[in-house]
Amino acid sequence: MAQHVLPHALKVPALEKLKGKRIVLASNSPRRKEILRTFGLAPDIVPSTFEENLDISQFSDPHEYPVATATHKAVEVYEKLVRDDPDNPPDLVIGADTVVLTHPQPVTSDTSYSLIPGINQELLEKPTSKEDNLRMLLDLNGQVCEVVTGLTVVYPVLTSPGYSIKSMDERSLVYFGDNHRHILEAYADSGEGIDRAGGFAIQGQAGMLIRKIEGDYNNVVGFPAASFFKFLDLLVEEDPDFLEV
């Protein structure tokens, strides 16, 4: 079995309990993989084939949307691995989904800003072209958006259906500066924002466009590691079946 907990990992309860376990990330995102490795976790990569086609309008709270998608991803991969090799089920499958929610009110000062969940928030999908990316950037310019990552873990238990599902979400605010159009056009032309939720990658050239963030930087990149490991520690403390089957 591959070594999933790396030598530099901190000796916290969850990571200690994950030693010797089969851990799977249901995502092919190099950013999520890199963030997890930074904190000492190197899971097997088994990308989900879930189409991510849930209708956000069916959710009364838009924050539930990425959690639902992450859950579908994690469950799909867990069930597939169990079908493929019933004698070697994974001990933990991690699913994640990151979305960007807009808000129409401009941010014109350095004061903090609080979003009212669900009020006038719209989902910014991945841009389909450079022109679509520029449209998104113009909409975000001088505005604040909310980055939400839904996280779900699936692990085996002895009761039906044979696994347990636990989920959480993490939220961060991203404040865009009042950028000149030529800067937004140059970023769209770079192609970096294609295939990124919201059309920007904060860890790349998009850092030039952003004035500040409130919350977890890693969450904006795509995986809120600090909250995730606290979440696992809580499961170790509260769920006697966690990683014991």
Short mmCIF file of C-alpha atoms in Angstrom, two decimals:
data_model
loop_
_atom_site.label_atom_id
_atom_site.label_comp_id
_atom_site.label_asym_id
_atom_site.label_seq_id
_atom_site.Cartn_x
_atom_site.Cartn_y
_atom_site.Cartn_z
CA MET A 1 0.00 0.00 0.00
CA ALA A 2 1.25 3.46 -0.84
CA GLN A 3 2.34 5.72 1.98
CA HIS A 4 -0.45 8.28 2.17
CA VAL A 5 0.69 10.10 5.31
CA LEU A 6 4.06 11.67 4.54
CA PRO A 7 6.92 11.95 7.07
CA HIS A 8 6.58 15.73 7.42
CA ALA A 9 2.89 15.55 8.46
CA LEU A 10 2.10 17.04 11.84
CA LYS A 11 1.30 14.51 14.55
CA VAL A 12 -2.33 15.52 14.97
CA PRO A 13 -5.05 12.95 15.81
CA ALA A 14 -6.56 12.64 12.33
CA LEU A 15 -3.27 12.31 10.48
CA GLU A 16 -1.99 9.81 13.02
CA LYS A 17 -5.13 7.72 12.57
CA LEU A 18 -4.82 7.90 8.76
CA LYS A 19 -1.45 6.16 8.84
CA GLY A 20 -1.65 2.80 7.13
CA LYS A 21 -5.07 3.61 5.66
CA ARG A 22 -6.09 3.70 2.01
CA ILE A 23 -6.99 7.31 1.23
CA VAL A 24 -8.47 8.44 -2.08
CA LEU A 25 -9.07 11.90 -3.51
CA ALA A 26 -12.00 11.90 -5.95
CA SER A 27 -10.49 14.73 -7.98
CA ASN A 28 -7.81 15.19 -10.61
CA SER A 29 -7.13 18.78 -9.55
CA PRO A 30 -3.38 19.37 -9.29
CA ARG A 31 -4.09 22.26 -6.92
CA ARG A 32 -5.94 20.07 -4.41
CA LYS A 33 -3.25 17.42 -4.67
CA GLU A 34 -0.51 20.00 -4.03
CA ILE A 35 -2.30 21.55 -1.05
CA LEU A 36 -2.82 18.15 0.59
CA ARG A 37 0.82 17.20 0.03
CA THR A 38 1.91 20.44 1.68
CA PHE A 39 0.20 19.26 4.86
CA GLY A 40 1.52 15.72 4.60
CA LEU A 41 -1.26 13.81 2.85
CA ALA A 42 -0.70 12.04 -0.48
CA PRO A 43 -3.92 10.22 -1.41
CA ASP A 44 -4.49 8.01 -4.41
CA ILE A 45 -6.09 10.01 -7.22
CA VAL A 46 -9.31 8.52 -8.63
CA PRO A 47 -11.19 11.29 -10.46
CA SER A 48 -14.96 11.28 -10.27
CA THR A 49 -16.96 11.07 -13.50
CA PHE A 50 -19.98 12.80 -11.97
CA GLU A 51 -21.22 15.33 -14.52
CA GLU A 52 -21.64 18.16 -11.98
CA ASN A 53 -25.00 19.00 -13.50
CA LEU A 54 -27.07 19.70 -10.39
CA ASP A 55 -29.52 22.59 -10.67
CA ILE A 56 -28.47 25.28 -8.19
CA SER A 57 -31.97 26.80 -8.33
CA GLN A 58 -33.22 23.72 -6.47
CA PHE A 59 -31.17 24.66 -3.39
CA SER A 60 -32.67 27.15 -0.95
CA ASP A 61 -29.14 27.95 0.24
CA PRO A 62 -26.54 28.17 -2.57
CA HIS A 63 -23.84 26.99 -0.15
CA GLU A 64 -25.48 23.56 -0.19
CA TYR A 65 -24.83 23.23 -3.92
CA PRO A 66 -21.05 22.52 -3.81
CA VAL A 67 -21.57 20.23 -0.81
CA ALA A 68 -24.09 18.18 -2.78
CA THR A 69 -21.73 17.97 -5.77
CA ALA A 70 -18.81 16.95 -3.54
CA THR A 71 -20.99 14.25 -2.00
CA HIS A 72 -21.97 12.83 -5.39
CA LYS A 73 -18.29 12.74 -6.39
CA ALA A 74 -17.13 11.01 -3.22
CA VAL A 75 -19.93 8.45 -3.14
CA GLU A 76 -19.50 7.62 -6.82
CA VAL A 77 -15.79 6.94 -6.41
CA TYR A 78 -16.26 5.01 -3.17
CA GLU A 79 -18.92 2.73 -4.68
CA LYS A 80 -16.83 2.20 -7.83
CA LEU A 81 -13.76 1.16 -5.85
CA VAL A 82 -15.80 -1.24 -3.72
CA ARG A 83 -17.33 -2.81 -6.84
CA ASP A 84 -13.94 -3.15 -8.51
CA ASP A 85 -12.22 -4.68 -5.47
CA PRO A 86 -14.64 -5.68 -2.67
CA ASP A 87 -11.81 -7.10 -0.57
CA ASN A 88 -9.86 -3.84 -0.57
CA PRO A 89 -12.28 -0.98 0.01
CA PRO A 90 -10.87 2.50 0.58
CA ASP A 91 -10.70 3.70 4.15
CA LEU A 92 -11.47 7.30 3.23
CA VAL A 93 -12.64 8.96 0.01
CA ILE A 94 -12.48 12.75 -0.17
CA GLY A 95 -14.74 14.70 -2.53
CA ALA A 96 -14.52 18.44 -3.13
CA ASP A 97 -16.23 21.08 -5.24
CA THR A 98 -15.40 24.78 -5.37
CA VAL A 99 -17.79 27.41 -6.72
CA VAL A 100 -17.79 31.19 -7.01
CA LEU A 101 -20.89 33.15 -6.06
CA THR A 102 -21.30 36.75 -7.16
CA HIS A 103 -22.98 39.63 -5.39
CA PRO A 104 -24.18 42.77 -7.18
CA GLN A 105 -23.08 45.36 -4.59
CA PRO A 106 -19.75 47.06 -5.40
CA VAL A 107 -17.06 47.35 -2.77
CA THR A 108 -15.63 50.86 -2.81
CA SER A 109 -13.91 51.09 0.59
CA ASP A 110 -11.56 49.09 2.77
CA THR A 111 -14.30 48.17 5.20
CA SER A 112 -15.25 44.56 5.73
CA TYR A 113 -18.25 43.29 3.84
CA SER A 114 -20.74 40.59 4.78
CA LEU A 115 -22.78 38.63 2.28
CA ILE A 116 -26.35 37.67 3.05
CA PRO A 117 -26.48 34.01 1.90
CA GLY A 118 -28.76 33.46 -1.05
CA ILE A 119 -29.64 37.13 -1.58
CA ASN A 120 -28.96 38.06 -5.21
CA GLN A 121 -26.10 35.58 -5.38
CA GLU A 122 -25.43 33.95 -8.72
CA LEU A 123 -23.17 31.08 -9.66
CA LEU A 124 -20.19 31.90 -11.86
CA GLU A 125 -19.41 28.81 -13.89
CA LYS A 126 -16.11 28.10 -15.65
CA PRO A 127 -15.73 30.35 -18.72
CA THR A 128 -16.14 28.66 -22.08
CA SER A 129 -13.88 31.05 -24.02
CA LYS A 130 -11.56 34.05 -23.57
CA GLU A 131 -14.49 36.31 -24.44
CA ASP A 132 -16.62 34.66 -21.78
CA ASN A 133 -13.75 34.98 -19.31
CA LEU A 134 -13.50 38.72 -19.99
CA ARG A 135 -17.24 39.11 -19.42
CA MET A 136 -16.88 37.41 -16.02
CA LEU A 137 -13.91 39.58 -15.07
CA LEU A 138 -15.80 42.75 -16.00
CA ASP A 139 -18.69 41.60 -13.81
CA LEU A 140 -16.31 40.92 -10.91
CA ASN A 141 -14.25 44.10 -11.30
CA GLY A 142 -14.64 46.33 -8.24
CA GLN A 143 -16.92 43.73 -6.65
CA VAL A 144 -16.74 41.11 -3.95
CA CYS A 145 -17.43 37.45 -4.62
CA GLU A 146 -17.71 34.47 -2.33
CA VAL A 147 -15.69 31.30 -2.91
CA VAL A 148 -17.32 28.23 -1.39
CA THR A 149 -15.79 24.77 -1.24
CA GLY A 150 -17.94 21.80 -0.32
CA LEU A 151 -16.05 18.86 1.18
CA THR A 152 -17.36 15.35 1.76
CA VAL A 153 -15.67 12.28 3.19
CA VAL A 154 -16.99 8.75 2.76
CA TYR A 155 -15.74 5.89 4.91
CA PRO A 156 -16.89 2.32 5.62
CA VAL A 157 -19.16 1.39 8.51
CA LEU A 158 -20.82 -1.88 9.47
CA THR A 159 -24.40 -0.61 9.11
CA SER A 160 -26.36 -0.24 5.86
CA PRO A 161 -25.50 1.00 3.24
CA GLY A 162 -21.99 0.12 4.39
CA TYR A 163 -20.56 3.61 4.43
CA SER A 164 -20.99 6.92 6.22
CA ILE A 165 -21.04 10.39 4.66
CA LYS A 166 -19.87 13.52 6.46
CA SER A 167 -19.74 16.96 4.87
CA MET A 168 -18.73 20.56 5.51
CA ASP A 169 -18.26 23.79 3.60
CA GLU A 170 -15.77 26.63 3.78
CA ARG A 171 -16.42 30.21 2.62
CA SER A 172 -14.03 33.03 1.71
CA LEU A 173 -14.57 36.51 0.34
CA VAL A 174 -12.49 37.79 -2.58
CA TYR A 175 -12.32 41.54 -3.19
CA PHE A 176 -11.46 42.58 -6.74
CA GLY A 177 -9.72 45.90 -7.26
CA ASP A 178 -11.06 48.52 -9.62
CA ASN A 179 -8.86 47.37 -12.50
CA HIS A 180 -8.41 49.08 -15.85
CA ARG A 181 -10.03 47.22 -18.71
CA HIS A 182 -6.70 46.59 -20.46
CA ILE A 183 -5.52 44.58 -17.43
CA LEU A 184 -8.64 42.42 -17.51
CA GLU A 185 -8.25 41.93 -21.26
CA ALA A 186 -4.62 40.90 -20.81
CA TYR A 187 -5.60 38.37 -18.16
CA ALA A 188 -8.37 36.92 -20.31
CA ASP A 189 -5.95 36.68 -23.24
CA SER A 190 -3.47 34.74 -21.08
CA GLY A 191 -5.92 31.83 -20.93
CA GLU A 192 -5.18 31.16 -17.27
CA GLY A 193 -8.79 31.68 -16.22
CA ILE A 194 -10.20 29.08 -18.62
CA ASP A 195 -11.53 26.03 -16.78
CA ARG A 196 -11.40 27.86 -13.42
CA ALA A 197 -14.52 28.52 -11.38
CA GLY A 198 -15.21 32.23 -11.67
CA GLY A 199 -12.63 32.59 -14.42
CA PHE A 200 -9.63 33.39 -12.23
CA ALA A 201 -6.77 31.61 -10.45
CA ILE A 202 -5.74 33.59 -7.38
CA GLN A 203 -2.46 31.68 -7.07
CA GLY A 204 -1.47 32.80 -10.57
CA GLN A 205 -1.63 36.01 -12.59
CA ALA A 206 -5.09 36.81 -11.21
CA GLY A 207 -3.36 37.89 -8.01
CA MET A 208 -2.78 41.18 -9.85
CA LEU A 209 -6.54 41.75 -10.03
CA ILE A 210 -7.43 41.09 -6.40
CA ARG A 211 -7.21 43.67 -3.62
CA LYS A 212 -7.66 41.36 -0.63
CA ILE A 213 -9.37 38.24 0.64
CA GLU A 214 -11.14 37.41 3.87
CA GLY A 215 -10.85 33.79 4.90
CA ASP A 216 -8.70 30.85 3.91
CA TYR A 217 -6.43 31.48 0.92
CA ASN A 218 -6.22 27.74 0.22
CA ASN A 219 -10.00 27.64 0.01
CA VAL A 220 -9.88 30.18 -2.82
CA VAL A 221 -7.29 28.00 -4.55
CA GLY A 222 -9.60 24.99 -4.20
CA PHE A 223 -9.10 23.11 -0.93
CA PRO A 224 -9.52 24.53 2.62
CA ALA A 225 -6.86 22.40 4.31
CA ALA A 226 -7.02 24.00 7.77
CA SER A 227 -10.76 23.42 8.17
CA PHE A 228 -10.52 19.98 6.57
CA PHE A 229 -8.00 18.66 9.06
CA LYS A 230 -9.94 20.16 11.98
CA PHE A 231 -13.01 18.45 10.54
CA LEU A 232 -11.18 15.09 10.51
CA ASP A 233 -10.00 15.63 14.09
CA LEU A 234 -13.61 16.22 15.10
CA LEU A 235 -14.68 12.98 13.41
CA VAL A 236 -11.96 11.09 15.27
CA GLU A 237 -13.27 12.55 18.51
CA GLU A 238 -17.01 12.14 17.91
CA ASP A 239 -17.52 9.11 15.65
CA PRO A 240 -16.38 5.77 17.10
CA ASP A 241 -16.68 4.12 13.66
CA PHE A 242 -14.40 6.59 11.91
CA LEU A 243 -11.56 4.62 10.24
CA GLU A 244 -12.20 1.60 12.49
CA VAL A 245 -13.92 -0.82 10.06
#
